Tab-separated table of C-alpha atoms in Angstrom:
chain	number	residue	atom	x	y	z
Y	1061	MET	CA	86.966	72.970	187.094
Y	1062	THR	CA	86.888	69.263	185.717
Y	1063	SER	CA	89.457	66.557	187.282
Y	1064	PRO	CA	91.869	66.407	184.316
Y	1065	LYS	CA	91.925	70.237	183.860
Y	1066	TYR	CA	92.670	70.538	187.653
Y	1067	ILE	CA	95.417	67.833	187.390
Y	1068	LEU	CA	97.063	69.358	184.479
Y	1069	ALA	CA	97.106	72.840	185.970
Y	1070	VAL	CA	98.664	71.398	189.318
Y	1071	LEU	CA	101.344	69.546	187.179
Y	1072	MET	CA	102.108	72.721	185.428
Y	1073	LEU	CA	102.583	74.650	188.647
Y	1074	LEU	CA	104.748	71.893	190.076
Y	1075	ALA	CA	106.873	71.720	186.751
Y	1076	ALA	CA	107.315	75.645	186.999
Y	1077	GLY	CA	108.243	75.707	190.487
Y	1078	PHE	CA	110.699	72.723	190.044
Y	1079	ALA	CA	112.322	74.403	187.080
Y	1080	ALA	CA	112.605	77.662	188.876
Y	1081	ALA	CA	114.381	76.032	191.870
Y	1082	HIS	CA	116.639	73.907	189.474
Y	1083	ALA	CA	117.693	77.043	187.604
Y	1084	ALA	CA	118.366	79.248	190.652
Y	1085	VAL	CA	120.554	76.603	192.170
Y	1086	ASN	CA	122.363	74.978	189.002
Y	1087	ASP	CA	122.328	77.492	186.265
Y	1088	THR	CA	123.551	80.449	188.235
Y	1089	VAL	CA	127.190	80.765	188.855
Y	1090	ASN	CA	127.825	80.785	192.571
Y	1091	GLU	CA	129.982	83.760	192.864
Y	1092	ALA	CA	127.309	85.239	195.213
Y	1093	ALA	CA	125.553	83.409	198.118
Y	1094	SER	CA	122.291	83.218	196.724
Y	1095	ALA	CA	120.468	83.746	193.414
Y	1096	ASN	CA	119.326	87.142	194.673
Y	1097	ASP	CA	122.913	88.633	194.861
Y	1098	SER	CA	123.440	87.896	191.149
Y	1099	GLU	CA	121.743	88.954	187.840
Y	1100	TRP	CA	121.911	86.925	184.814
Y	1101	PHE	CA	121.246	87.668	181.073
Y	1102	SER	CA	121.194	85.548	177.948
Y	1103	TYR	CA	124.339	85.688	176.042
Y	1104	ARG	CA	122.407	84.470	172.914
Y	1105	ASP	CA	120.003	87.493	173.285
Y	1106	ALA	CA	122.927	89.737	173.843
Y	1107	TYR	CA	124.744	88.368	170.730
Y	1108	LYS	CA	121.722	88.632	168.637
Y	1109	ALA	CA	121.357	92.464	169.470
Y	1110	MET	CA	125.065	93.035	168.905
Y	1111	LEU	CA	124.977	91.175	165.521
Y	1112	TRP	CA	122.729	93.793	163.786
Y	1113	PHE	CA	125.652	96.285	164.193
Y	1114	GLU	CA	128.199	93.782	162.611
Y	1115	LYS	CA	125.687	93.086	159.642
Y	1116	TYR	CA	124.872	96.798	159.116
Y	1117	GLY	CA	126.104	97.506	155.736
Y	1118	LYS	CA	126.174	101.381	155.518
Y	1119	PRO	CA	129.164	103.499	156.621
Y	1120	LYS	CA	129.997	102.936	160.215
Y	1121	HIS	CA	133.852	103.562	160.465
Y	1122	LEU	CA	133.241	106.511	162.980
Y	1123	ILE	CA	130.984	104.713	165.614
Y	1124	GLN	CA	131.205	101.790	167.741
Y	1125	ASN	CA	128.906	99.458	169.483
Y	1126	HIS	CA	129.008	98.091	173.222
Y	1127	TYR	CA	126.904	96.357	175.579
Y	1128	GLN	CA	126.298	98.580	178.677
Y	1129	ILE	CA	125.176	97.905	182.151
Y	1130	SER	CA	123.695	100.912	183.728
Y	1131	PRO	CA	122.241	101.055	187.171
Y	1132	LYS	CA	118.404	101.988	187.632
Y	1133	ASP	CA	119.646	104.125	190.438
Y	1134	LYS	CA	121.824	106.667	188.877
Y	1135	SER	CA	123.617	107.488	192.275
Y	1136	VAL	CA	125.051	104.037	192.628
Y	1137	SER	CA	128.775	103.572	191.933
Y	1138	MET	CA	130.176	101.149	189.290
Y	1139	GLU	CA	133.255	100.373	191.130
Y	1140	THR	CA	132.308	96.918	192.355
Y	1141	VAL	CA	130.296	95.812	189.368
Y	1142	ARG	CA	131.642	92.701	187.721
Y	1143	LEU	CA	130.489	91.019	184.387
Y	1144	SER	CA	131.502	87.427	183.560
Y	1145	LEU	CA	130.623	85.387	180.640
Y	1146	VAL	CA	129.937	81.746	181.762
Y	1147	SER	CA	129.712	78.913	179.784
Y	1148	LYS	CA	129.924	75.191	180.379
Y	1149	SER	CA	133.763	75.033	179.604
Y	1150	SER	CA	134.895	78.502	180.321
Y	1151	ARG	CA	134.556	81.812	182.337
Y	1152	LEU	CA	135.562	85.040	180.988
Y	1153	ASN	CA	135.580	88.447	182.979
Y	1154	LEU	CA	134.394	91.210	180.819
Y	1155	PRO	CA	135.894	94.600	181.917
Y	1156	LEU	CA	133.555	97.484	182.165
Y	1157	ASP	CA	134.599	101.129	181.520
Y	1158	ALA	CA	133.500	104.034	183.586
Y	1159	THR	CA	130.185	104.210	181.877
Y	1160	GLY	CA	129.489	100.366	182.326
Y	1161	ARG	CA	130.194	99.621	178.941
Y	1162	THR	CA	132.005	96.434	177.774
Y	1163	VAL	CA	133.078	94.958	174.432
Y	1164	LEU	CA	131.015	91.771	174.117
Y	1165	PRO	CA	133.075	88.942	172.579
Y	1166	MET	CA	131.164	87.311	169.755
Y	1167	LEU	CA	132.088	83.532	170.352
Y	1168	LYS	CA	130.389	80.710	168.658
Y	1169	ALA	CA	131.332	78.396	171.305
Y	1170	ALA	CA	129.652	80.446	173.900
Y	1171	TYR	CA	126.551	80.869	171.823
Y	1172	ASP	CA	126.244	77.058	171.174
Y	1173	ASP	CA	126.570	76.457	174.887
Y	1174	ASN	CA	123.820	78.950	175.702
Y	1175	ALA	CA	126.216	80.842	177.941
Y	1176	GLU	CA	125.035	83.232	180.619
Y	1177	LEU	CA	126.254	86.863	181.363
Y	1178	ILE	CA	126.603	87.159	185.159
Y	1179	LEU	CA	126.372	90.346	186.967
Y	1180	ASN	CA	127.458	90.288	190.660
Y	1181	GLN	CA	124.745	92.736	191.672
Y	1182	LYS	CA	121.214	92.062	192.798
Y	1183	ALA	CA	118.659	91.320	190.457
Y	1184	ASN	CA	116.301	93.839	188.867
Y	1185	GLN	CA	118.821	96.869	189.776
Y	1186	TYR	CA	120.539	97.118	186.460
Y	1187	GLN	CA	119.483	97.618	182.724
Y	1188	PHE	CA	121.584	95.739	180.028
Y	1189	ARG	CA	121.398	96.942	176.448
Y	1190	PRO	CA	123.441	97.677	173.287
Y	1191	ARG	CA	124.890	101.164	173.227
Y	1192	ALA	CA	126.215	102.863	170.006
Y	1193	SER	CA	128.352	105.637	170.312
Y	1194	ILE	CA	131.122	107.831	168.367
Y	1195	VAL	CA	134.520	106.218	168.345
Y	1196	ILE	CA	136.921	107.846	170.987
Y	1197	ARG	CA	140.184	109.410	169.748
Y	1198	THR	CA	143.252	108.714	171.884
Y	1199	ASP	CA	144.614	112.332	171.406
Y	1200	GLY	CA	141.153	113.821	172.320
Y	1201	VAL	CA	141.288	116.066	169.185
Y	1202	TYR	CA	138.273	116.085	166.766
Y	1203	GLU	CA	137.620	117.618	163.671
Y	1204	ALA	CA	134.226	119.288	163.589
Y	1205	ALA	CA	133.470	117.841	160.141
Y	1206	ASP	CA	134.338	114.229	161.441
Y	1207	LEU	CA	132.006	114.830	164.529
Y	1208	ARG	CA	129.077	115.857	162.273
Y	1209	ALA	CA	129.915	112.819	160.000
Y	1210	ALA	CA	130.033	110.677	163.089
Y	1211	CYS	CA	126.606	111.941	164.299
Y	1212	GLU	CA	125.014	111.214	161.128
Y	1213	GLN	CA	126.346	107.736	160.970
Y	1214	LEU	CA	124.910	107.143	164.450
Y	1215	LEU	CA	121.678	108.735	163.432
Y	1216	ALA	CA	121.434	106.564	160.399
Y	1217	TYR	CA	122.237	103.238	162.259
Y	1218	GLN	CA	119.587	104.090	164.943
Y	1219	ASN	CA	116.942	104.708	162.370
Y	1220	TYR	CA	117.838	101.334	160.657
Y	1221	LEU	CA	117.206	99.816	163.965
Y	1222	GLY	CA	113.815	101.483	163.936
Y	1223	SER	CA	114.584	103.149	167.348
Y	1224	ASP	CA	112.003	105.448	168.764
Y	1225	VAL	CA	114.683	107.651	170.253
Y	1226	SER	CA	116.059	108.792	167.123
Y	1227	ARG	CA	112.845	108.889	164.975
Y	1228	GLY	CA	112.378	112.253	163.162
Y	1229	LYS	CA	115.460	113.553	164.745
Y	1230	LYS	CA	118.565	115.524	163.383
Y	1231	CYS	CA	122.176	115.955	164.389
Y	1232	THR	CA	122.528	119.254	166.137
Y	1233	GLY	CA	125.561	118.523	168.351
Y	1234	VAL	CA	127.756	116.023	170.104
Y	1235	ARG	CA	127.887	115.295	173.895
Y	1236	PHE	CA	130.944	113.991	175.578
Y	1237	VAL	CA	130.313	111.967	178.624
R	4	MET	CA	116.789	97.957	173.647
R	5	ALA	CA	116.991	99.887	170.359
R	6	LYS	CA	116.490	96.849	168.178
R	7	PHE	CA	112.800	95.855	167.683
R	8	SER	CA	112.698	92.084	168.591
R	9	PHE	CA	110.291	89.848	169.798
R	10	PHE	CA	110.249	86.222	170.912
R	11	PHE	CA	107.189	84.001	170.380
R	12	LEU	CA	106.789	80.242	170.899
R	13	LEU	CA	104.375	78.913	168.519
R	14	LEU	CA	102.081	76.251	170.180
R	15	LEU	CA	101.041	73.256	168.200
R	16	SER	CA	97.631	73.430	166.711
R	17	GLY	CA	95.095	70.703	166.834
R	18	ALA	CA	92.266	69.810	164.752
R	19	GLY	CA	90.482	72.997	163.419
R	20	GLY	CA	92.686	75.148	165.402
R	21	ALA	CA	92.115	78.794	166.091
R	22	ALA	CA	95.839	79.328	166.580
R	23	LEU	CA	97.262	81.790	164.260
R	24	ALA	CA	100.290	81.102	162.179
R	25	GLN	CA	103.077	83.027	163.915
R	26	THR	CA	106.822	83.220	163.209
R	27	PRO	CA	109.652	83.819	165.454
R	28	ALA	CA	111.414	87.018	165.054
R	29	THR	CA	114.598	87.332	162.919
R	30	ASN	CA	117.324	85.677	165.173
R	31	LEU	CA	120.907	86.665	164.163
R	32	MET	CA	123.505	84.168	165.441
R	33	PRO	CA	126.870	82.741	164.248
R	34	ASP	CA	127.173	80.909	161.040
R	35	GLY	CA	126.268	77.169	161.539
R	36	SER	CA	124.462	77.726	165.025
R	37	ARG	CA	120.958	76.985	166.021
R	38	ASP	CA	118.647	78.185	168.688
R	39	LEU	CA	116.409	75.481	169.926
R	40	TYR	CA	113.404	75.310	172.346
R	41	ILE	CA	111.650	72.132	173.198
R	42	GLY	CA	109.009	71.711	175.919
R	43	LEU	CA	105.697	70.383	177.116
R	44	GLY	CA	102.602	71.976	178.423
R	45	ALA	CA	98.842	71.968	178.433
R	46	GLU	CA	96.191	73.597	176.307
R	47	SER	CA	92.594	74.358	176.770
R	48	ARG	CA	90.856	75.010	173.463
R	49	PRO	CA	87.465	74.756	171.809
R	50	THR	CA	87.003	71.133	170.186
R	51	TYR	CA	86.510	73.109	166.690
R	52	GLN	CA	86.018	76.849	165.738
R	53	GLY	CA	82.546	77.722	167.089
R	54	ALA	CA	82.227	74.756	169.494
R	55	GLN	CA	80.568	75.197	172.819
R	56	GLU	CA	82.761	72.528	174.328
R	57	SER	CA	86.389	72.827	175.374
R	58	ARG	CA	89.079	70.308	176.063
R	59	VAL	CA	92.479	70.303	177.702
R	60	ALA	CA	95.074	68.517	176.065
R	61	ALA	CA	99.010	68.105	176.348
R	62	LEU	CA	100.761	70.550	174.188
R	63	PRO	CA	104.249	69.730	172.858
R	64	VAL	CA	106.225	72.877	171.963
R	65	VAL	CA	109.117	73.274	169.599
R	66	GLN	CA	110.803	75.984	168.138
R	67	MET	CA	114.201	75.823	166.080
R	68	GLN	CA	116.043	78.661	164.435
R	69	TRP	CA	119.006	78.294	162.161
R	70	SER	CA	121.662	80.874	161.154
R	71	ASN	CA	120.596	80.926	157.475
R	72	GLY	CA	117.062	82.082	158.634
R	73	ALA	CA	115.235	78.941	158.375
R	74	PHE	CA	112.805	78.112	161.349
R	75	ILE	CA	110.253	75.719	162.621
R	76	ALA	CA	107.770	76.949	164.847
R	77	GLY	CA	105.154	74.534	166.138
R	78	MET	CA	103.255	73.492	163.166
R	79	SER	CA	104.849	76.109	160.849
R	80	ALA	CA	108.086	76.208	159.195
R	81	GLY	CA	109.636	79.006	157.084
R	82	MET	CA	112.550	81.127	156.196
R	83	HIS	CA	113.574	84.766	156.900
R	84	LEU	CA	114.665	86.386	153.793
R	85	SER	CA	114.872	89.834	154.984
R	86	ASP	CA	118.231	91.273	156.487
R	87	GLN	CA	116.573	94.434	157.513
R	88	ALA	CA	115.865	95.173	161.123
R	89	GLN	CA	112.283	96.677	160.658
R	90	GLN	CA	110.906	94.155	158.151
R	91	GLU	CA	110.535	90.497	158.168
R	92	TYR	CA	109.322	88.359	155.356
R	93	GLY	CA	109.545	85.137	153.807
R	94	PRO	CA	107.851	81.845	152.584
R	95	MET	CA	105.926	79.757	155.193
R	96	LEU	CA	104.405	76.434	155.302
R	97	MET	CA	101.822	75.182	157.988
R	98	LEU	CA	100.347	71.899	158.861
R	99	GLU	CA	96.575	72.387	159.564
R	100	GLY	CA	95.166	69.520	161.628
R	101	ARG	CA	92.184	67.263	161.119
R	102	ARG	CA	88.723	68.287	162.065
R	103	SER	CA	86.215	65.439	163.004
R	104	PRO	CA	83.588	64.986	165.676
R	105	TYR	CA	84.889	65.049	169.229
R	106	GLY	CA	84.230	61.947	170.934
R	107	ALA	CA	81.018	60.049	171.428
R	108	SER	CA	80.148	61.251	174.909
R	109	SER	CA	78.258	64.455	173.904
R	110	THR	CA	75.537	63.248	171.673
R	111	ALA	CA	72.357	60.918	172.194
R	112	GLY	CA	73.317	58.935	169.241
R	113	SER	CA	76.041	56.534	167.870
R	114	ILE	CA	78.812	58.010	165.670
R	115	ASN	CA	80.069	54.832	164.735
R	116	ASN	CA	78.738	54.967	161.212
R	117	GLY	CA	78.896	58.642	160.801
R	118	ILE	CA	75.262	59.245	160.858
R	119	ALA	CA	73.653	61.241	163.671
R	120	GLN	CA	70.875	59.217	165.035
R	121	GLY	CA	67.652	60.400	166.896
R	122	ALA	CA	67.136	63.662	168.594
R	123	GLN	CA	70.145	65.829	168.930
R	124	VAL	CA	70.972	66.210	172.767
R	125	ASN	CA	73.912	68.490	173.963
R	126	GLY	CA	74.800	68.559	170.266
R	127	ASN	CA	77.970	67.486	168.779
R	128	LYS	CA	77.227	69.389	165.587
R	129	LEU	CA	80.009	67.862	163.747
R	130	VAL	CA	78.443	64.396	163.757
R	131	GLY	CA	77.579	63.482	160.256
R	132	MET	CA	79.862	66.182	158.800
R	133	ASP	CA	82.662	65.199	156.537
R	134	ASP	CA	86.087	65.062	158.191
R	135	ILE	CA	88.417	68.182	157.084
R	136	ASN	CA	91.597	66.042	156.485
R	137	PRO	CA	95.057	67.417	157.521
R	138	ARG	CA	96.610	69.894	155.036
R	139	LEU	CA	99.949	71.463	154.307
R	140	LEU	CA	99.177	75.083	153.613
R	141	ALA	CA	101.699	77.153	151.912
R	142	GLY	CA	102.067	81.006	151.781
R	143	GLY	CA	104.236	83.501	153.284
R	144	PHE	CA	104.585	86.154	156.042
R	145	TYR	CA	105.218	89.913	156.271
R	146	HIS	CA	105.894	91.742	159.364
R	147	VAL	CA	106.810	95.423	159.906
R	148	ALA	CA	107.792	97.411	163.011
R	149	LEU	CA	105.817	100.663	163.372
R	150	THR	CA	107.654	101.662	166.478
R	151	ASP	CA	109.953	100.077	168.963
R	152	ALA	CA	107.078	98.247	170.631
R	153	LEU	CA	104.412	98.051	167.995
R	154	ARG	CA	104.464	95.629	165.168
R	155	LEU	CA	102.057	94.772	162.287
R	156	THR	CA	102.156	91.008	161.427
R	157	ASN	CA	100.700	89.474	158.408
R	158	SER	CA	100.539	85.874	157.208
R	159	LEU	CA	98.986	84.409	154.011
R	160	LEU	CA	98.298	80.685	153.668
R	161	TYR	CA	96.444	78.594	151.043
R	162	GLY	CA	95.609	75.197	150.852
R	163	ALA	CA	93.050	74.496	153.598
R	164	GLY	CA	89.868	72.303	153.368
R	165	ASN	CA	89.335	68.992	151.510
R	166	ASN	CA	89.788	70.742	148.217
R	167	HIS	CA	93.172	72.199	149.012
R	168	ASP	CA	91.630	75.846	147.904
R	169	GLY	CA	90.936	77.424	151.237
R	170	LEU	CA	92.887	80.720	151.785
R	171	ARG	CA	93.212	82.738	154.908
R	172	TRP	CA	95.009	86.020	155.750
R	173	ASN	CA	95.819	86.871	159.318
R	174	SER	CA	96.662	90.414	160.230
R	175	ASP	CA	97.440	91.663	163.733
R	176	LEU	CA	98.795	94.689	165.660
R	177	ARG	CA	100.948	93.539	168.357
R	178	TYR	CA	102.354	95.569	171.121
R	179	ARG	CA	105.021	94.782	173.598
R	180	ILE	CA	104.681	95.916	177.090
R	181	THR	CA	107.829	96.272	178.954
R	182	PRO	CA	107.317	94.978	182.435
R	183	SER	CA	109.493	96.252	185.329
R	184	ALA	CA	110.344	92.827	186.423
R	185	PRO	CA	113.322	91.237	184.565
R	186	HIS	CA	113.254	88.281	182.431
R	187	HIS	CA	109.512	88.822	181.563
R	188	THR	CA	108.103	89.712	178.157
R	189	LEU	CA	104.472	90.590	177.629
R	190	SER	CA	102.767	91.441	174.605
R	191	VAL	CA	99.159	92.109	173.495
R	192	SER	CA	97.604	91.759	170.015
R	193	ALA	CA	94.497	92.384	168.155
R	194	GLY	CA	93.710	91.447	164.895
R	195	VAL	CA	91.516	89.826	162.154
R	196	THR	CA	91.296	86.636	159.947
R	197	VAL	CA	90.035	87.054	156.447
R	198	ALA	CA	89.131	83.828	154.583
R	199	ASN	CA	87.961	83.049	150.907
R	200	ARG	CA	84.868	81.338	150.329
R	201	ALA	CA	86.207	77.931	149.858
R	202	TYR	CA	87.821	78.222	153.347
R	203	SER	CA	84.764	79.439	154.794
R	204	GLN	CA	82.617	76.894	153.359
R	205	ALA	CA	85.039	74.115	154.420
R	206	TYR	CA	84.933	74.934	158.133
R	207	PHE	CA	81.416	76.345	158.413
R	208	GLY	CA	79.322	75.543	155.490
R	209	VAL	CA	76.940	72.431	155.340
R	210	THR	CA	76.554	70.700	152.113
R	211	PRO	CA	73.072	69.066	151.183
R	212	VAL	CA	74.795	65.427	151.683
R	213	GLU	CA	75.997	66.583	155.034
R	214	SER	CA	72.592	67.998	155.898
R	215	LEU	CA	71.018	64.580	155.188
R	216	ARG	CA	73.584	62.796	157.620
R	217	SER	CA	73.785	65.424	160.189
R	218	HIS	CA	71.340	67.455	162.277
R	219	ASN	CA	72.381	70.754	160.423
R	220	ARG	CA	70.536	72.584	157.658
R	221	VAL	CA	72.079	73.259	154.365
R	222	TYR	CA	74.201	76.333	154.740
R	223	ALA	CA	76.422	78.393	152.354
R	224	VAL	CA	79.137	80.724	153.682
R	225	SER	CA	80.703	83.603	151.849
R	226	ALA	CA	84.307	85.078	152.016
R	227	GLY	CA	85.059	87.962	154.103
R	228	VAL	CA	86.116	88.559	157.740
R	229	LYS	CA	85.931	85.174	159.433
R	230	ASP	CA	86.718	86.446	163.022
R	231	TRP	CA	88.288	89.050	164.993
R	232	HIS	CA	90.792	88.044	167.821
R	233	ALA	CA	92.958	89.253	170.654
R	234	ASP	CA	95.864	87.770	172.237
R	235	LEU	CA	97.955	87.893	175.280
R	236	HIS	CA	101.377	86.299	175.526
R	237	TRP	CA	103.768	86.025	178.304
R	238	ASN	CA	107.147	84.560	178.615
R	239	TRP	CA	109.097	84.238	181.737
R	240	ALA	CA	112.795	83.340	181.361
R	241	LEU	CA	113.427	81.398	184.556
R	242	SER	CA	117.052	81.193	183.431
R	243	PRO	CA	119.025	81.299	180.167
R	244	ALA	CA	117.939	77.494	179.817
R	245	TRP	CA	114.366	77.445	181.076
R	246	LEU	CA	111.513	79.400	179.797
R	247	LEU	CA	107.809	79.445	180.897
R	248	THR	CA	105.645	80.471	178.119
R	249	SER	CA	101.864	81.234	178.278
R	250	ALA	CA	99.073	82.463	175.928
R	251	LEU	CA	95.544	83.419	175.936
R	252	ASN	CA	93.579	83.890	172.795
R	253	ILE	CA	89.909	85.114	172.543
R	254	THR	CA	88.340	84.886	169.014
R	255	ARG	CA	85.017	85.904	168.069
R	256	LEU	CA	83.626	84.562	164.696
R	257	ASN	CA	82.001	87.158	162.223
R	258	GLY	CA	79.544	87.200	159.544
R	259	SER	CA	78.173	84.252	157.893
R	260	ALA	CA	80.843	82.211	159.641
R	261	ALA	CA	79.226	83.160	162.937
R	262	ALA	CA	75.908	82.324	161.679
R	263	SER	CA	76.692	78.807	160.721
R	264	PRO	CA	74.586	76.059	162.227
R	265	LEU	CA	77.763	74.387	163.414
R	266	VAL	CA	78.488	77.348	165.513
R	267	GLU	CA	77.257	76.779	169.061
R	268	ARG	CA	79.069	79.757	170.492
R	269	SER	CA	80.715	82.660	168.236
R	270	GLY	CA	83.224	83.473	170.942
R	271	ASN	CA	86.001	81.017	172.009
R	272	LEU	CA	88.734	81.004	174.495
R	273	THR	CA	92.076	79.213	174.262
R	274	VAL	CA	94.575	79.234	177.099
R	275	SER	CA	97.894	77.413	177.212
R	276	SER	CA	101.075	77.324	179.243
R	277	ALA	CA	104.311	75.305	178.813
R	278	LEU	CA	107.783	74.869	180.075
R	279	ALA	CA	110.386	74.798	177.563
R	280	TYR	CA	114.332	74.073	177.503
R	281	ARG	CA	116.506	76.291	175.405
R	282	PHE	CA	119.362	74.024	173.884
């Protein structure tokens, strides 16, 4: 390897190492003792994924969109899991329901700040993704026709996104979780 | 994630670059916002398409996206016109850099007067060849998601070469690998570049006048598949603000382009890595 190439390679490695250390110490909120005890996600990337639902123009009044935290280990309890939206000027706690879903606030200020979503769990233990579902009724009573319509709306939305999961599928039933 | 979305940083291409025109994925954001990456890295690339010699150079990196769909990515700029999740298309401009003989150290003769002197030793085959001036290429892009992880990308750009009439079409199949480690994105792609006769002649042809000045015989190039190539892209988000982006490209020239007297080796490797900050 020629000398200039070697020097450049070393400089790049040093820069990467410095940035990683800098990011771990300064960019992660110190809710946990070390960077290994918290997981972060980019609010901008989450915002982008959620905005597809906002911009979707076909009927969607029977369905809703959340962000869902789900453990890779399904036996783990969600009781102690806490999610926060942290930006330069504010910190917002995002409550999770029993299935780990939260309503992601669509805040321009947080987007412009390049805010972080911080999970108080160890890194690489949780998945974080948009989740579309049928709107829940408070009285728990559902017309069969409405459930069929809701399923069709959900399927249409998933096909619009190009999801492999829904490709070629039809609505045959609804599952309550 | 159900939504098919990719993220790429386009690396600046230098003279006679083998870099493909790429476009960042549609980036939905609040009205009036923008998403900006600026960084610096290094790139090892052939001195020109088909050169034996490679050089390492500093590589500034920039990618900007606005809420109205406009973007700048390295040497490219364009606009997303589609509002569909599975298709992206729009107009694009790209700056193609200058191609000229590299340095003076690799030949036995002087290049001060643009004429190759004496016997060619460790050739710089561009000595005596016309420089190809920088050009602003215009065209468009069209990408379609075939599955969640597989995407077909296309770009068509016109205006290369000193006569402003070079046309090239890049088409790639890009596959996103989902690594188990968080904050890493990895994709591989394979594709082809098709060029018209004017483009091919500009970059691989030798005119009678150039033949008199250089060590190259007169050579005419036809239109067709200029090269096959494969790419590997790896992005590592160190934090929401810091990103390490790396890429590897292997390009193999094809047909009459590969047989050009300017070509010292038909296979070329470009490697780069850069650290970028997200504003």
